Each structure stands twice: as C-alpha cells, then as structure tokens.
Amino acid sequence: MSNESPANAAGVKVLVIDDSNTIRRSAEIFLKQGGYQVLLAEDGFDALSKVNDHEPDLIFCDILMPRLDGYQTCAIIKRNVKFANVPVIMLSSKDGLFDKARGRMVGSQDYLTKPFTKDQLLQAVEQHCRAA
C-alpha cells in the first residue's frame, strides 16, 4: 500500500459529522494525511449549515448523535436536490445489519464501523469519490 495520495485528493472536501471529539480529530488527521480538505461538525444541525456553506464532496455521518441523529441528518441532506448525489457514509460503533439497512433507506452509500483505521477511512473516500 503506497502512502501517496490520489492525484485529485487536494480538491476533495470531506465533512465528518460526529459528536465525539476523539472520532472527529482522528478522522481529520487521517484525511489530512491522505491529502483531503476536512470539515468537521459535531451534530446534525451544525452539519446542515456546513453542507450548505461548503458543499462537501463526501460526508461521514455518525448515527448516534443528540438532537438530530445520523439517519435524520442523512435524510435531510439527501432531500435537497443540490446535495442528493453527495455520498454519505454512516459511522457507527455497532456493526449491525439493521443499522446498515436503515442507513441505505435514508440514502447512505456505505457504512463504516468505529473505531476505523486510517486505511479503512481513506479507502472509503477513494472508493466513493471515484464513483461520484
């Protein structure tokens, strides 16, 4: 596995939505090492304004968050025509079939179990940014 970032990584903006400061920080470090621009949000409401202002190319969204959970956040993002095609990858500490299915129902493209490794995170970004 080479450490070189994809040629187009520099222009790719990734939004990480998670109420855990630890998860946000580790995701930010991993993504920046991969050469991506990183935006962070600590809950769904914070995320919605950032999606609108910064138009990310890819979104990682935690499922269990206060006020507005990941499913609701994803559904709201996907209902907006402007962002309907932005890939959303759900983050959860549970590797449940039900969670994966429910995530698909609200429009998420994929599912990543926490804690994730740098390779898993970067692989998910590469896979979904190429597909977009």
PDB file of C-alpha atoms in Angstrom:
ATOM      1  CA  MET A   1       0.000   0.000   0.000  1.00  0.00           C
ATOM      2  CA  SER A   2       1.594   3.282  -1.042  1.00  0.00           C
ATOM      3  CA  ASN A   3       1.298   6.430   1.030  1.00  0.00           C
ATOM      4  CA  GLU A   4       0.820   8.639  -1.984  1.00  0.00           C
ATOM      5  CA  SER A   5      -2.469  10.470  -2.035  1.00  0.00           C
ATOM      6  CA  PRO A   6      -4.620  10.266  -5.166  1.00  0.00           C
ATOM      7  CA  ALA A   7      -3.826  12.991  -7.678  1.00  0.00           C
ATOM      8  CA  ASN A   8      -7.225  14.618  -7.213  1.00  0.00           C
ATOM      9  CA  ALA A   9      -7.268  14.433  -3.381  1.00  0.00           C
ATOM     10  CA  ALA A  10      -6.397  18.102  -2.897  1.00  0.00           C
ATOM     11  CA  GLY A  11      -9.663  19.337  -4.327  1.00  0.00           C
ATOM     12  CA  VAL A  12     -11.839  16.880  -2.418  1.00  0.00           C
ATOM     13  CA  LYS A  13     -13.736  18.207   0.618  1.00  0.00           C
ATOM     14  CA  VAL A  14     -14.804  15.678   3.225  1.00  0.00           C
ATOM     15  CA  LEU A  15     -17.237  16.515   6.026  1.00  0.00           C
ATOM     16  CA  VAL A  16     -17.057  14.426   9.208  1.00  0.00           C
ATOM     17  CA  ILE A  17     -20.125  14.631  11.458  1.00  0.00           C
ATOM     18  CA  ASP A  18     -19.654  13.065  14.883  1.00  0.00           C
ATOM     19  CA  ASP A  19     -20.424  14.173  18.431  1.00  0.00           C
ATOM     20  CA  SER A  20     -17.216  12.506  19.653  1.00  0.00           C
ATOM     21  CA  ASN A  21     -14.265  14.875  19.651  1.00  0.00           C
ATOM     22  CA  THR A  22     -11.901  11.873  19.511  1.00  0.00           C
ATOM     23  CA  ILE A  23     -13.511  10.469  16.358  1.00  0.00           C
ATOM     24  CA  ARG A  24     -13.564  13.897  14.699  1.00  0.00           C
ATOM     25  CA  ARG A  25      -9.889  14.504  15.493  1.00  0.00           C
ATOM     26  CA  SER A  26      -8.687  11.089  14.328  1.00  0.00           C
ATOM     27  CA  ALA A  27     -10.750  11.327  11.128  1.00  0.00           C
ATOM     28  CA  GLU A  28      -9.341  14.808  10.494  1.00  0.00           C
ATOM     29  CA  ILE A  29      -5.742  13.614  10.974  1.00  0.00           C
ATOM     30  CA  PHE A  30      -6.231  10.551   8.724  1.00  0.00           C
ATOM     31  CA  LEU A  31      -7.969  12.537   5.978  1.00  0.00           C
ATOM     32  CA  LYS A  32      -5.410  15.356   6.013  1.00  0.00           C
ATOM     33  CA  GLN A  33      -2.631  12.766   5.743  1.00  0.00           C
ATOM     34  CA  GLY A  34      -4.490  11.488   2.678  1.00  0.00           C
ATOM     35  CA  GLY A  35      -4.382  14.995   1.192  1.00  0.00           C
ATOM     36  CA  TYR A  36      -8.081  15.828   1.600  1.00  0.00           C
ATOM     37  CA  GLN A  37      -9.684  19.058   2.796  1.00  0.00           C
ATOM     38  CA  VAL A  38     -11.564  18.364   6.022  1.00  0.00           C
ATOM     39  CA  LEU A  39     -14.661  19.949   7.513  1.00  0.00           C
ATOM     40  CA  LEU A  40     -15.905  18.952  10.965  1.00  0.00           C
ATOM     41  CA  ALA A  41     -19.354  19.125  12.522  1.00  0.00           C
ATOM     42  CA  GLU A  42     -20.368  17.967  15.986  1.00  0.00           C
ATOM     43  CA  ASP A  43     -24.047  17.336  15.322  1.00  0.00           C
ATOM     44  CA  GLY A  44     -26.674  17.242  12.599  1.00  0.00           C
ATOM     45  CA  PHE A  45     -27.673  20.908  12.883  1.00  0.00           C
ATOM     46  CA  ASP A  46     -24.051  22.047  12.735  1.00  0.00           C
ATOM     47  CA  ALA A  47     -23.569  19.721   9.743  1.00  0.00           C
ATOM     48  CA  LEU A  48     -26.519  21.045   7.736  1.00  0.00           C
ATOM     49  CA  SER A  49     -25.192  24.604   7.724  1.00  0.00           C
ATOM     50  CA  LYS A  50     -21.707  23.350   6.791  1.00  0.00           C
ATOM     51  CA  VAL A  51     -23.070  21.224   3.938  1.00  0.00           C
ATOM     52  CA  ASN A  52     -24.854  24.301   2.625  1.00  0.00           C
ATOM     53  CA  ASP A  53     -21.885  26.665   3.033  1.00  0.00           C
ATOM     54  CA  HIS A  54     -19.033  24.395   1.911  1.00  0.00           C
ATOM     55  CA  GLU A  55     -20.655  21.830  -0.424  1.00  0.00           C
ATOM     56  CA  PRO A  56     -18.550  18.789   0.551  1.00  0.00           C
ATOM     57  CA  ASP A  57     -17.791  16.013  -1.943  1.00  0.00           C
ATOM     58  CA  LEU A  58     -18.271  13.272   0.644  1.00  0.00           C
ATOM     59  CA  ILE A  59     -19.850  13.058   4.104  1.00  0.00           C
ATOM     60  CA  PHE A  60     -19.132  10.720   7.020  1.00  0.00           C
ATOM     61  CA  CYS A  61     -22.069  10.802   9.421  1.00  0.00           C
ATOM     62  CA  ASP A  62     -22.290   9.271  12.896  1.00  0.00           C
ATOM     63  CA  ILE A  63     -25.595   7.534  13.644  1.00  0.00           C
ATOM     64  CA  LEU A  64     -25.963   8.174  17.368  1.00  0.00           C
ATOM     65  CA  MET A  65     -25.951  11.936  17.968  1.00  0.00           C
ATOM     66  CA  PRO A  66     -28.008  14.214  20.212  1.00  0.00           C
ATOM     67  CA  ARG A  67     -30.866  16.360  18.815  1.00  0.00           C
ATOM     68  CA  LEU A  68     -30.673  15.167  15.209  1.00  0.00           C
ATOM     69  CA  ASP A  69     -29.392  11.631  14.645  1.00  0.00           C
ATOM     70  CA  GLY A  70     -27.413  10.413  11.653  1.00  0.00           C
ATOM     71  CA  TYR A  71     -30.411   8.920   9.870  1.00  0.00           C
ATOM     72  CA  GLN A  72     -32.342  12.199  10.115  1.00  0.00           C
ATOM     73  CA  THR A  73     -29.298  14.216   9.078  1.00  0.00           C
ATOM     74  CA  CYS A  74     -28.660  11.979   6.056  1.00  0.00           C
ATOM     75  CA  ALA A  75     -32.329  12.077   5.023  1.00  0.00           C
ATOM     76  CA  ILE A  76     -32.400  15.900   5.156  1.00  0.00           C
ATOM     77  CA  ILE A  77     -29.183  16.174   3.101  1.00  0.00           C
ATOM     78  CA  LYS A  78     -30.491  13.689   0.509  1.00  0.00           C
ATOM     79  CA  ARG A  79     -33.826  15.512   0.187  1.00  0.00           C
ATOM     80  CA  ASN A  80     -32.003  18.611  -1.013  1.00  0.00           C
ATOM     81  CA  VAL A  81     -31.629  18.327  -4.808  1.00  0.00           C
ATOM     82  CA  LYS A  82     -28.312  20.185  -4.653  1.00  0.00           C
ATOM     83  CA  PHE A  83     -26.773  17.510  -2.365  1.00  0.00           C
ATOM     84  CA  ALA A  84     -28.720  14.389  -3.326  1.00  0.00           C
ATOM     85  CA  ASN A  85     -25.700  12.943  -5.173  1.00  0.00           C
ATOM     86  CA  VAL A  86     -23.148  13.577  -2.422  1.00  0.00           C
ATOM     87  CA  PRO A  87     -22.113  10.182  -0.998  1.00  0.00           C
ATOM     88  CA  VAL A  88     -22.923   9.771   2.699  1.00  0.00           C
ATOM     89  CA  ILE A  89     -21.149   7.068   4.705  1.00  0.00           C
ATOM     90  CA  MET A  90     -22.690   6.209   8.060  1.00  0.00           C
ATOM     91  CA  LEU A  91     -20.431   5.762  11.097  1.00  0.00           C
ATOM     92  CA  SER A  92     -21.422   3.519  13.973  1.00  0.00           C
ATOM     93  CA  SER A  93     -19.830   1.644  16.836  1.00  0.00           C
ATOM     94  CA  LYS A  94     -22.284  -1.188  16.129  1.00  0.00           C
ATOM     95  CA  ASP A  95     -21.778  -3.409  13.111  1.00  0.00           C
ATOM     96  CA  GLY A  96     -25.471  -4.181  12.840  1.00  0.00           C
ATOM     97  CA  LEU A  97     -27.382  -5.391   9.826  1.00  0.00           C
ATOM     98  CA  PHE A  98     -30.389  -3.312  10.864  1.00  0.00           C
ATOM     99  CA  ASP A  99     -28.278  -0.139  11.057  1.00  0.00           C
ATOM    100  CA  LYS A 100     -26.813  -0.784   7.606  1.00  0.00           C
ATOM    101  CA  ALA A 101     -30.266  -1.380   6.108  1.00  0.00           C
ATOM    102  CA  ARG A 102     -31.731   1.688   7.784  1.00  0.00           C
ATOM    103  CA  GLY A 103     -28.801   3.766   6.560  1.00  0.00           C
ATOM    104  CA  ARG A 104     -29.478   2.631   2.985  1.00  0.00           C
ATOM    105  CA  MET A 105     -33.149   3.518   3.381  1.00  0.00           C
ATOM    106  CA  VAL A 106     -32.276   7.163   4.116  1.00  0.00           C
ATOM    107  CA  GLY A 107     -29.848   7.261   1.188  1.00  0.00           C
ATOM    108  CA  SER A 108     -26.423   6.466   2.608  1.00  0.00           C
ATOM    109  CA  GLN A 109     -23.942   4.797   0.247  1.00  0.00           C
ATOM    110  CA  ASP A 110     -21.909   2.879   2.777  1.00  0.00           C
ATOM    111  CA  TYR A 111     -21.262   2.070   6.407  1.00  0.00           C
ATOM    112  CA  LEU A 112     -18.074   2.191   8.450  1.00  0.00           C
ATOM    113  CA  THR A 113     -17.727   0.652  11.889  1.00  0.00           C
ATOM    114  CA  LYS A 114     -15.938   2.656  14.587  1.00  0.00           C
ATOM    115  CA  PRO A 115     -13.156   2.636  15.525  1.00  0.00           C
ATOM    116  CA  PHE A 116     -11.934   2.744  11.935  1.00  0.00           C
ATOM    117  CA  THR A 117      -8.336   2.617  10.744  1.00  0.00           C
ATOM    118  CA  LYS A 118      -6.671   5.211   8.553  1.00  0.00           C
ATOM    119  CA  ASP A 119      -6.704   2.711   5.665  1.00  0.00           C
ATOM    120  CA  GLN A 120     -10.434   1.980   6.028  1.00  0.00           C
ATOM    121  CA  LEU A 121     -11.269   5.686   6.086  1.00  0.00           C
ATOM    122  CA  LEU A 122      -9.093   6.617   3.110  1.00  0.00           C
ATOM    123  CA  GLN A 123     -10.253   3.597   1.150  1.00  0.00           C
ATOM    124  CA  ALA A 124     -13.890   4.633   1.653  1.00  0.00           C
ATOM    125  CA  VAL A 125     -13.145   8.175   0.425  1.00  0.00           C
ATOM    126  CA  GLU A 126     -11.270   6.938  -2.638  1.00  0.00           C
ATOM    127  CA  GLN A 127     -13.955   4.412  -3.500  1.00  0.00           C
ATOM    128  CA  HIS A 128     -16.835   6.883  -3.258  1.00  0.00           C
ATOM    129  CA  CYS A 129     -15.124   9.904  -4.753  1.00  0.00           C
ATOM    130  CA  ARG A 130     -14.183   7.895  -7.832  1.00  0.00           C
ATOM    131  CA  ALA A 131     -17.745   6.642  -8.125  1.00  0.00           C
ATOM    132  CA  ALA A 132     -19.183  10.151  -7.863  1.00  0.00           C
TER     133      ALA A 132
END
